[in-house]
Coordinates of C-alpha atoms in Angstrom, one line a residue:
Chain Q
M1 CA 0.0 0.0 0.0
P2 CA 1.4 3.5 -0.8
V3 CA 2.8 5.4 2.1
V4 CA 2.3 9.1 3.0
R5 CA 4.4 10.7 5.8
F6 CA 2.8 13.2 8.1
V7 CA 5.2 15.5 9.8
Q8 CA 4.3 17.5 12.9
P9 CA 5.6 21.1 13.4
D10 CA 8.1 19.7 15.9
G11 CA 9.5 17.2 13.3
R12 CA 7.9 14.1 14.6
E13 CA 6.7 11.8 11.8
D14 CA 4.1 9.2 11.1
A15 CA 4.4 7.0 8.0
V16 CA 0.9 5.9 7.1
D17 CA -0.3 3.3 4.6
V18 CA -3.1 5.0 2.7
P19 CA -5.4 3.0 0.5
V20 CA -5.9 4.4 -2.9
G21 CA -9.2 6.3 -3.0
V22 CA -9.1 7.4 0.7
D23 CA -8.7 11.1 1.5
L24 CA -5.6 12.0 3.5
K25 CA -7.6 13.5 6.3
Q26 CA -9.4 10.3 7.0
A27 CA -6.3 8.3 6.6
A28 CA -4.5 10.5 9.2
L29 CA -7.4 10.2 11.6
D30 CA -7.6 6.4 11.2
A31 CA -3.8 6.2 11.8
L32 CA -4.0 8.4 14.9
V33 CA -1.9 11.2 13.4
P34 CA -2.3 14.2 15.7
G35 CA -2.8 17.7 14.5
I36 CA -5.7 17.0 12.0
I37 CA -9.2 17.7 13.2
G38 CA -11.7 17.5 10.4
D39 CA -14.7 18.9 12.1
C40 CA -17.0 19.0 9.1
G41 CA -16.5 15.4 8.1
G42 CA -14.7 16.1 4.8
F43 CA -16.7 18.7 3.0
A44 CA -14.1 21.5 2.8
T45 CA -16.3 23.7 5.0
C46 CA -14.4 23.9 8.2
G47 CA -10.7 24.3 7.4
T48 CA -9.4 22.1 10.3
C49 CA -7.5 19.6 8.2
H50 CA -4.9 22.0 6.7
G51 CA -1.6 20.6 5.6
Y52 CA 1.3 21.4 3.4
L53 CA 1.8 18.9 0.6
D54 CA 5.5 18.5 -0.5
A55 CA 6.3 20.4 -3.7
D56 CA 7.2 17.2 -5.6
H57 CA 3.7 15.8 -5.2
A58 CA 1.6 19.0 -5.1
D59 CA 1.3 19.0 -8.9
L60 CA 0.3 15.4 -9.1
V61 CA -3.1 15.9 -7.6
P62 CA -6.1 18.0 -8.9
P63 CA -5.8 21.6 -7.8
P64 CA -8.0 23.0 -5.0
S65 CA -11.6 23.7 -5.9
E66 CA -12.9 27.3 -5.4
D67 CA -14.5 26.2 -2.1
E68 CA -11.3 24.8 -0.9
E69 CA -9.3 27.9 -1.8
I70 CA -11.8 30.1 0.0
M71 CA -11.6 28.0 3.2
L72 CA -7.8 28.1 2.9
E73 CA -7.9 31.9 3.0
G74 CA -9.5 31.7 6.4
V75 CA -7.4 29.1 8.2
L76 CA -5.4 30.3 11.2
G77 CA -2.1 28.7 10.2
D78 CA 0.3 30.2 7.6
V79 CA -0.9 29.5 4.0
V80 CA 1.6 28.7 1.3
A81 CA 1.3 27.7 -2.4
T82 CA 1.2 24.0 -1.4
S83 CA -1.4 24.4 1.4
R84 CA -4.3 21.9 1.0
L85 CA -7.3 20.8 3.0
T86 CA -6.3 17.2 3.4
C87 CA -9.9 16.0 3.2
Q88 CA -9.9 17.1 -0.5
V89 CA -6.8 15.2 -1.4
V90 CA -7.7 11.7 -2.5
M91 CA -4.9 9.1 -2.4
T92 CA -3.5 7.8 -5.8
E93 CA -0.5 5.7 -6.7
D94 CA 1.2 8.9 -7.8
L95 CA 1.1 10.1 -4.2
A96 CA 3.2 7.3 -2.9
G97 CA 6.0 8.8 -0.9
A98 CA 4.3 12.2 -0.4
V99 CA 5.0 14.2 2.7
V100 CA 2.3 16.3 4.4
T101 CA 3.6 18.8 6.9
L102 CA 1.1 20.0 9.5
P103 CA 0.7 23.6 10.5
E104 CA 1.2 25.0 14.0
V105 CA -2.5 25.6 14.4
Q106 CA -5.7 24.2 12.9
G107 CA -8.9 26.1 12.5
Chain K
M1 CA -12.2 -4.5 38.8
T2 CA -9.6 -2.9 36.6
A3 CA -6.3 -1.2 37.2
P4 CA -6.8 1.9 39.3
D5 CA -4.8 4.0 36.8
A6 CA -7.5 3.8 34.2
L7 CA -9.2 6.5 32.3
V8 CA -12.9 5.6 31.9
V9 CA -14.8 7.5 29.2
V10 CA -18.6 7.1 29.4
G11 CA -20.3 7.8 26.1
A12 CA -18.9 6.7 22.7
G13 CA -20.0 9.5 20.4
Q14 CA -17.9 12.2 18.8
A15 CA -16.7 13.7 22.2
G16 CA -16.0 10.4 23.8
A17 CA -14.0 9.0 20.9
E18 CA -12.0 12.2 20.5
L19 CA -11.3 12.4 24.3
A20 CA -10.1 8.8 24.6
V21 CA -7.8 8.9 21.5
T22 CA -6.4 12.4 22.4
A23 CA -5.7 11.4 25.9
R24 CA -3.6 8.5 24.6
Q25 CA -1.8 10.8 22.1
L26 CA -1.0 13.2 24.9
G27 CA 0.5 10.4 26.9
W28 CA -2.1 8.9 29.3
P29 CA -0.1 6.0 30.7
G30 CA -2.8 3.6 31.9
P31 CA -5.7 1.7 30.4
I32 CA -8.4 3.6 28.6
H33 CA -12.0 2.3 28.5
L34 CA -14.5 3.9 26.1
V35 CA -18.0 2.7 27.0
G36 CA -21.0 3.3 24.8
A37 CA -24.6 2.2 25.0
E38 CA -25.0 1.9 21.2
E39 CA -23.9 -1.2 19.3
H40 CA -21.8 0.8 16.9
P41 CA -18.2 2.1 17.1
P42 CA -18.3 5.9 17.3
Y43 CA -19.9 7.5 14.3
Q44 CA -20.7 11.1 13.2
R45 CA -24.2 12.3 13.8
P46 CA -24.4 15.3 11.4
P47 CA -24.8 13.1 8.3
L48 CA -27.8 11.4 9.9
S49 CA -30.1 14.2 8.8
K50 CA -28.3 14.9 5.6
G51 CA -26.7 12.6 3.0
L52 CA -27.0 9.5 5.1
L53 CA -30.7 9.8 5.5
A54 CA -31.0 10.0 1.7
G55 CA -29.3 6.6 1.5
G56 CA -32.4 4.8 2.7
G57 CA -32.8 2.0 5.2
A58 CA -29.5 0.1 4.7
T59 CA -27.2 3.1 4.8
A60 CA -23.8 2.8 6.6
A61 CA -22.6 5.0 9.4
T62 CA -19.8 7.5 8.9
P63 CA -17.3 6.5 11.5
V64 CA -15.3 9.0 13.5
R65 CA -12.3 6.9 13.0
A66 CA -11.7 3.5 11.5
P67 CA -12.8 0.9 14.1
Q68 CA -9.3 -0.6 14.4
A69 CA -7.9 2.8 15.4
Y70 CA -9.2 2.4 19.0
A71 CA -7.3 -0.8 19.5
A72 CA -4.2 0.7 17.9
A73 CA -4.5 3.5 20.4
G74 CA -4.8 1.1 23.3
V75 CA -8.4 2.1 23.9
E76 CA -10.8 -0.7 24.9
L77 CA -14.0 0.1 23.1
V78 CA -17.0 -1.4 24.9
T79 CA -20.1 -1.0 22.8
G80 CA -23.7 -2.0 23.6
T81 CA -23.0 -1.4 27.3
S82 CA -24.5 1.2 29.6
V83 CA -23.0 2.7 32.8
T84 CA -25.6 2.3 35.5
A85 CA -23.9 4.2 38.4
V86 CA -20.8 6.2 39.3
D87 CA -19.3 6.1 42.8
L88 CA -17.3 9.3 43.2
S89 CA -15.8 8.3 46.6
R90 CA -14.7 4.9 45.6
R91 CA -13.9 6.0 42.0
T92 CA -15.7 3.2 40.3
V93 CA -18.4 2.9 37.6
A94 CA -20.8 0.0 37.3
L95 CA -21.7 -1.4 33.9
D96 CA -24.9 -3.1 33.0
D97 CA -23.0 -6.2 32.0
G98 CA -22.1 -6.6 35.7
R99 CA -18.5 -5.3 35.4
T100 CA -17.1 -2.6 37.7
L101 CA -14.4 -0.3 36.4
A102 CA -12.1 1.6 38.7
Y103 CA -10.7 4.8 37.5
R104 CA -8.1 7.4 38.2
A105 CA -9.9 9.8 35.8
L106 CA -13.5 9.7 34.6
A107 CA -14.8 11.5 31.5
L108 CA -18.5 11.9 30.9
T109 CA -19.4 12.3 27.2
T110 CA -23.0 11.1 27.4
G111 CA -24.4 13.5 24.8
G112 CA -28.1 14.4 24.6
R113 CA -31.5 12.8 24.4
P114 CA -34.0 13.9 21.8
R115 CA -37.1 15.6 23.3
R116 CA -40.1 13.3 22.6
L117 CA -43.4 14.5 21.2
A118 CA -46.3 12.4 22.4
L119 CA -48.8 11.6 19.6
S120 CA -51.2 9.8 21.9
P121 CA -51.0 8.1 25.2
G122 CA -48.1 5.6 25.0
T123 CA -46.9 6.6 21.5
T124 CA -44.4 9.2 20.5
A125 CA -43.4 10.7 17.2
D126 CA -40.2 9.5 15.5
A127 CA -37.1 11.4 16.5
L128 CA -33.8 11.5 14.6
H129 CA -30.8 11.0 16.9
S130 CA -29.3 7.6 16.2
L131 CA -28.2 5.6 13.2
E132 CA -31.2 3.4 13.7
D133 CA -33.5 6.4 13.7
A134 CA -32.0 7.5 10.4
R135 CA -32.3 4.0 8.9
S136 CA -35.9 3.7 10.1
L137 CA -36.9 7.1 8.5
G138 CA -34.8 6.6 5.5
A139 CA -36.5 3.3 4.7
V140 CA -39.9 4.9 4.4
L141 CA -39.1 8.1 2.6
R142 CA -40.4 7.8 -0.9
P143 CA -42.3 9.8 -3.5
G144 CA -45.8 10.7 -2.2
L145 CA -45.1 10.0 1.4
R146 CA -46.8 12.6 3.5
L147 CA -44.4 13.7 6.2
L148 CA -45.1 16.1 9.0
V149 CA -42.0 17.6 10.6
V150 CA -42.6 19.2 14.0
G151 CA -39.9 21.7 14.8
G152 CA -38.3 24.2 12.4
G153 CA -34.7 23.9 13.7
F154 CA -31.7 22.4 12.0
V155 CA -32.6 18.7 12.3
G156 CA -36.2 19.3 11.2
L157 CA -35.3 21.5 8.3
E158 CA -32.6 19.2 7.1
V159 CA -34.9 16.2 7.2
A160 CA -37.6 18.3 5.3
A161 CA -35.0 19.1 2.6
V162 CA -33.9 15.5 2.2
A163 CA -37.5 14.1 2.2
T164 CA -38.6 16.7 -0.3
G165 CA -35.6 15.8 -2.5
L166 CA -36.9 12.2 -2.4
G167 CA -40.4 13.3 -3.5
A168 CA -42.2 13.3 -0.2
A169 CA -44.9 15.8 0.5
V170 CA -43.6 17.7 3.6
T171 CA -45.3 20.0 6.1
V172 CA -43.2 21.8 8.7
V173 CA -44.8 23.0 11.9
E174 CA -42.9 25.4 14.1
A175 CA -44.4 26.7 17.4
R176 CA -42.3 29.9 17.4
P177 CA -43.1 32.8 15.1
R178 CA -40.4 31.9 12.6
L179 CA -38.0 29.1 11.7
L180 CA -34.6 28.8 13.5
E181 CA -35.5 31.4 16.0
R182 CA -33.2 30.0 18.7
T183 CA -30.1 29.9 16.5
C184 CA -30.3 32.2 13.5
P185 CA -31.1 35.9 12.7
A186 CA -34.3 36.5 10.7
P187 CA -32.7 37.1 7.3
V188 CA -31.0 33.7 7.4
A189 CA -34.2 31.9 8.5
D190 CA -36.2 33.8 5.9
L191 CA -33.8 32.7 3.1
L192 CA -34.0 29.1 4.1
A193 CA -37.8 29.3 4.6
A194 CA -38.1 30.6 1.1
A195 CA -36.0 27.7 -0.2
H196 CA -38.3 25.2 1.4
T197 CA -41.5 27.0 0.2
A198 CA -40.1 27.2 -3.3
R199 CA -39.8 23.4 -3.4
G200 CA -43.3 22.9 -2.2
V201 CA -42.8 22.4 1.5
D202 CA -45.8 23.7 3.5
V203 CA -44.1 25.8 6.2
R204 CA -46.4 26.8 9.1
T205 CA -45.0 28.9 11.9
G206 CA -46.6 30.0 15.2
V207 CA -48.7 26.8 15.4
S208 CA -48.5 23.8 17.6
V209 CA -49.8 20.2 17.6
V210 CA -52.8 19.8 19.9
R211 CA -54.0 16.3 19.0
V212 CA -53.3 13.4 16.7
D213 CA -56.0 11.0 15.5
R214 CA -55.5 7.7 13.6
S215 CA -57.2 7.6 10.3
G216 CA -56.8 4.3 8.4
T217 CA -53.1 3.7 7.9
G218 CA -52.4 7.4 8.4
L219 CA -52.7 10.1 11.0
V220 CA -54.6 13.4 11.2
V221 CA -52.7 16.0 13.1
H222 CA -54.8 18.8 14.6
L223 CA -53.1 22.2 15.1
D224 CA -53.9 24.9 17.5
D225 CA -55.0 27.3 14.7
G226 CA -57.9 24.9 14.1
S227 CA -56.5 23.3 11.0
A228 CA -55.6 19.7 10.5
V229 CA -53.0 17.9 8.4
A230 CA -53.3 14.3 7.1
V231 CA -50.0 12.6 7.1
D232 CA -48.4 9.1 7.0
R233 CA -45.5 9.9 9.3
V234 CA -44.5 12.4 12.0
L235 CA -40.9 13.4 12.8
A236 CA -40.2 15.5 15.8
G237 CA -37.2 17.7 15.6
I238 CA -37.9 19.6 18.8
G239 CA -34.4 19.7 20.3
Q240 CA -32.6 17.6 22.8
A241 CA -31.9 17.6 26.5
P242 CA -28.5 17.0 27.9
D243 CA -28.1 13.5 29.1
D244 CA -26.9 14.4 32.6
A245 CA -28.8 11.7 34.5
L246 CA -25.7 9.7 35.5
A247 CA -23.9 12.8 36.7
R248 CA -26.9 13.9 38.6
S249 CA -27.3 10.6 40.4
A250 CA -23.6 10.5 41.2
G251 CA -23.9 13.8 42.9
L252 CA -22.0 16.0 40.5
A253 CA -23.1 19.6 40.0
V254 CA -25.7 19.6 37.2
Q255 CA -27.9 22.5 35.9
D256 CA -29.6 21.5 32.6
G257 CA -26.3 19.9 31.7
V258 CA -23.2 18.7 33.6
L259 CA -21.6 21.9 34.9
V260 CA -18.0 22.3 33.7
D261 CA -15.5 25.1 33.7
Q262 CA -13.4 26.3 30.7
H263 CA -11.0 23.3 31.3
A264 CA -13.9 20.7 31.2
R265 CA -13.6 20.1 34.9
T266 CA -16.8 19.1 36.8
S267 CA -17.4 19.6 40.5
D268 CA -15.3 16.5 41.3
P269 CA -11.5 16.8 40.8
H270 CA -11.3 13.3 39.2
V271 CA -14.1 13.9 36.7
V272 CA -14.2 15.8 33.4
A273 CA -17.1 16.1 30.9
A274 CA -17.4 17.2 27.3
G275 CA -19.8 17.6 24.5
D276 CA -23.6 17.9 24.3
C277 CA -24.1 16.7 27.9
T278 CA -22.4 19.8 29.4
R279 CA -23.2 23.3 30.3
Q280 CA -19.8 24.9 30.1
L281 CA -18.0 28.1 30.9
H282 CA -16.7 28.6 27.4
G283 CA -13.1 29.6 27.2
F284 CA -13.4 31.7 24.1
L285 CA -16.9 33.2 24.6
G286 CA -16.5 33.8 28.3
V287 CA -20.1 32.9 29.0
R288 CA -21.8 29.8 30.4
L289 CA -23.9 28.0 27.9
R290 CA -24.8 24.7 26.3
L291 CA -23.4 24.0 22.8
E292 CA -24.7 21.2 20.6
S293 CA -22.3 20.7 17.7
Q294 CA -19.8 18.3 16.3
Q295 CA -17.2 21.0 16.5
N296 CA -17.8 21.7 20.1
A297 CA -17.8 18.0 21.0
G298 CA -14.4 17.6 19.5
D299 CA -12.8 20.8 20.8
Q300 CA -14.1 20.4 24.3
A301 CA -13.0 16.8 24.3
R302 CA -9.5 17.8 23.4
I303 CA -9.5 20.4 26.2
A304 CA -10.7 17.7 28.6
A305 CA -8.0 15.3 27.5
R306 CA -5.4 17.9 28.3
T307 CA -6.9 18.4 31.7
V308 CA -7.0 14.6 32.4
C309 CA -3.3 14.4 31.4
G310 CA -2.3 17.3 33.6
L311 CA -1.1 19.4 30.7
P312 CA -1.3 23.2 30.4
P313 CA -4.7 24.2 29.0
A314 CA -5.1 24.9 25.3
P315 CA -7.3 27.8 24.2
A316 CA -10.9 27.1 23.2
A317 CA -11.7 27.5 19.5
V318 CA -14.3 29.8 18.0
P319 CA -17.5 27.8 18.0
T320 CA -18.8 26.8 14.6
F321 CA -21.9 25.2 13.2
W322 CA -23.1 24.0 9.8
S323 CA -26.2 23.1 8.0
D324 CA -27.0 22.1 4.5
Q325 CA -30.4 22.4 2.9
Y326 CA -31.1 22.0 -0.9
G327 CA -27.4 22.7 -1.5
H328 CA -27.6 26.0 0.5
A329 CA -24.6 25.9 2.8
L330 CA -25.1 27.7 6.1
Q331 CA -21.9 28.2 8.0
I332 CA -21.8 29.9 11.4
A333 CA -18.9 31.1 13.4
G334 CA -19.2 32.6 16.9
V335 CA -22.3 33.1 19.1
A336 CA -24.3 36.3 19.2
G337 CA -25.2 37.7 22.6
P338 CA -28.4 39.4 23.6
G339 CA -28.6 42.9 22.3
D340 CA -25.9 42.5 19.6
R341 CA -26.5 44.5 16.5
E342 CA -27.0 42.8 13.2
V343 CA -25.6 43.8 9.8
V344 CA -26.8 42.0 6.6
R345 CA -24.5 41.5 3.7
R346 CA -26.2 40.5 0.4
D347 CA -25.0 39.6 -3.0
P348 CA -26.5 42.0 -5.5
A349 CA -26.4 39.2 -8.1
G350 CA -26.4 35.9 -6.3
G351 CA -28.7 34.4 -3.8
G352 CA -26.6 34.2 -0.7
L353 CA -26.4 36.5 2.3
S354 CA -24.4 36.9 5.6
V355 CA -25.4 38.3 8.9
L356 CA -22.7 39.8 11.1
T357 CA -23.4 40.5 14.8
L358 CA -21.5 43.1 16.6
R359 CA -21.2 44.3 20.2
G360 CA -20.1 47.9 19.7
D361 CA -17.6 47.4 16.9
L362 CA -16.5 43.9 18.2
L363 CA -17.5 41.1 15.8
T364 CA -19.3 38.4 17.8
S365 CA -20.6 36.1 15.0
V366 CA -20.9 35.5 11.3
Q367 CA -23.8 33.5 9.8
A368 CA -23.2 32.9 6.1
V369 CA -25.5 31.3 3.6
D370 CA -23.6 30.5 0.3
R371 CA -21.0 33.1 1.2
P372 CA -18.1 30.9 2.4
R373 CA -15.6 33.8 2.1
D374 CA -17.5 35.7 4.8
F375 CA -17.5 32.6 7.0
A376 CA -13.8 31.8 6.4
A377 CA -12.7 35.4 7.0
G378 CA -15.1 35.9 9.9
R379 CA -13.9 32.9 11.8
K380 CA -10.4 34.1 11.6
L381 CA -11.4 37.7 12.6
L382 CA -13.4 36.3 15.6
A383 CA -10.4 34.3 16.8
R384 CA -8.4 37.6 16.7
R385 CA -11.2 39.5 18.4
A386 CA -11.3 41.9 15.6
R387 CA -13.2 45.2 15.6
L388 CA -14.8 46.2 12.4
G389 CA -15.7 49.5 10.8
P390 CA -16.7 52.0 9.5
P391 CA -20.3 50.9 10.3
E392 CA -21.7 52.1 7.0
A393 CA -19.3 49.9 5.1
L394 CA -20.0 46.6 6.9
G395 CA -23.1 45.8 4.7
G396 CA -21.2 46.6 1.5
P397 CA -19.2 44.6 -0.9
A398 CA -15.8 45.0 0.7
P399 CA -14.2 41.7 2.0
L400 CA -14.4 41.5 5.8
T401 CA -10.7 41.4 6.0
E402 CA -10.6 45.0 4.7
L403 CA -13.0 46.2 7.3
V404 CA -10.8 45.5 10.4
T405 CA -10.0 48.5 12.5
T406 CA -8.2 46.8 15.4
G407 CA -7.5 43.4 16.7
Q408 CA -5.9 41.8 13.7
E409 CA -2.5 41.5 15.4
T410 CA -3.9 40.4 18.8
P411 CA -3.0 36.7 19.4
C412 CA -5.8 34.2 19.9
P413 CA -7.1 34.3 23.5

């Protein structure tokens, strides 16, 4: 199964087997990765599953929808070009080896 | 009896699941028992009145986490089991399977119970609270079904929207003068009421059910304005009461909800509580209130987990709420106080609107229908305790972020 590494702001890492077709937010919750909340259940309406996708993989997934971009404007953590709501990133074989770094604060 | 260094979590909904897992992530060293009366692993309740209901009678739950996550976290998940008593002095809980669990810390996450509407002596209307409720209602929703929804709050209106989408003929009866009176400003309620009416829902406000008669296979519901509605099914969405019975019988301080402070501490130093069962002093809002939402359940549970683990408190988040009806997305951040002034922001072209509430020039809440930008910006500004101005510009087209006068650089409380 392809692996995604989730990296905490303090550098701690979790390597998670993510089934193809599962979104990264749910994979992180199921694997007990801290720092991802996902209040809205995966509809890009709460902005509490923010993460930074590594640059090598950021272009291998569909770009954010307008709704996701709007929610990203409102998150409390720093927003950069590779910021995503992880509930909107669905696992593919291309994402094997991807690294998602989590922000200091969710919400 | 179990090891005395255990954390026992009573109630396996959103709050209980989050509290148990977070306590482990934060380093709780002993056993963790998560005890729930329902047969299912923890699942999310918001989808019950939305997409999940539309899936019919065989629909699957939306789990909070994959069921194997609890074992991986060293959390013993005990489903289908009720806690019958708590002994605060001996620090034990009694389960209805005969077991007794000793605890070093106890967490109450018992949620709420739907208020029941009596249809006749001995029978009550359907409510929508559990997965079984959603399956039961989902199994009968079909074109032509005549459904009466009693209660024009979030659950009632979401059910009305789903049922209408499936072809049912829906009547909504609300005792208050308008829909969503407890939670939303009038412009928001009016927009959603219009959406229901446009799809053929018969929305009646200011009326109550006085009597229900059987009529063949159906029911005739008599209202206090003298009218009557013939229906096949009645769903009551008339709110819920906090399930504080266990706390009350244990001797904890209870007042329409388990009383907790901003760190989720109850009146007993070994007991915390979180979620719908509590009446909390809210760390962000600074007022004592009950909050019923998935977001609060999770946030308060994480605060409680820190308390249980003896860690410095984390700040409470801005409360948020969501609803979804006919594709209209209602997003709410913050809680308006009595006397707060309202400012309406409308799209000249589109159909959405937002209502800001302000105390002086301090933003206290944003309620946005189909205006996610106002919600997203508003929540961030609330977290920063932003003040907005000038007053005449607040209802105009400028983005909220351009209307900040002070507060933008203030750290979160």
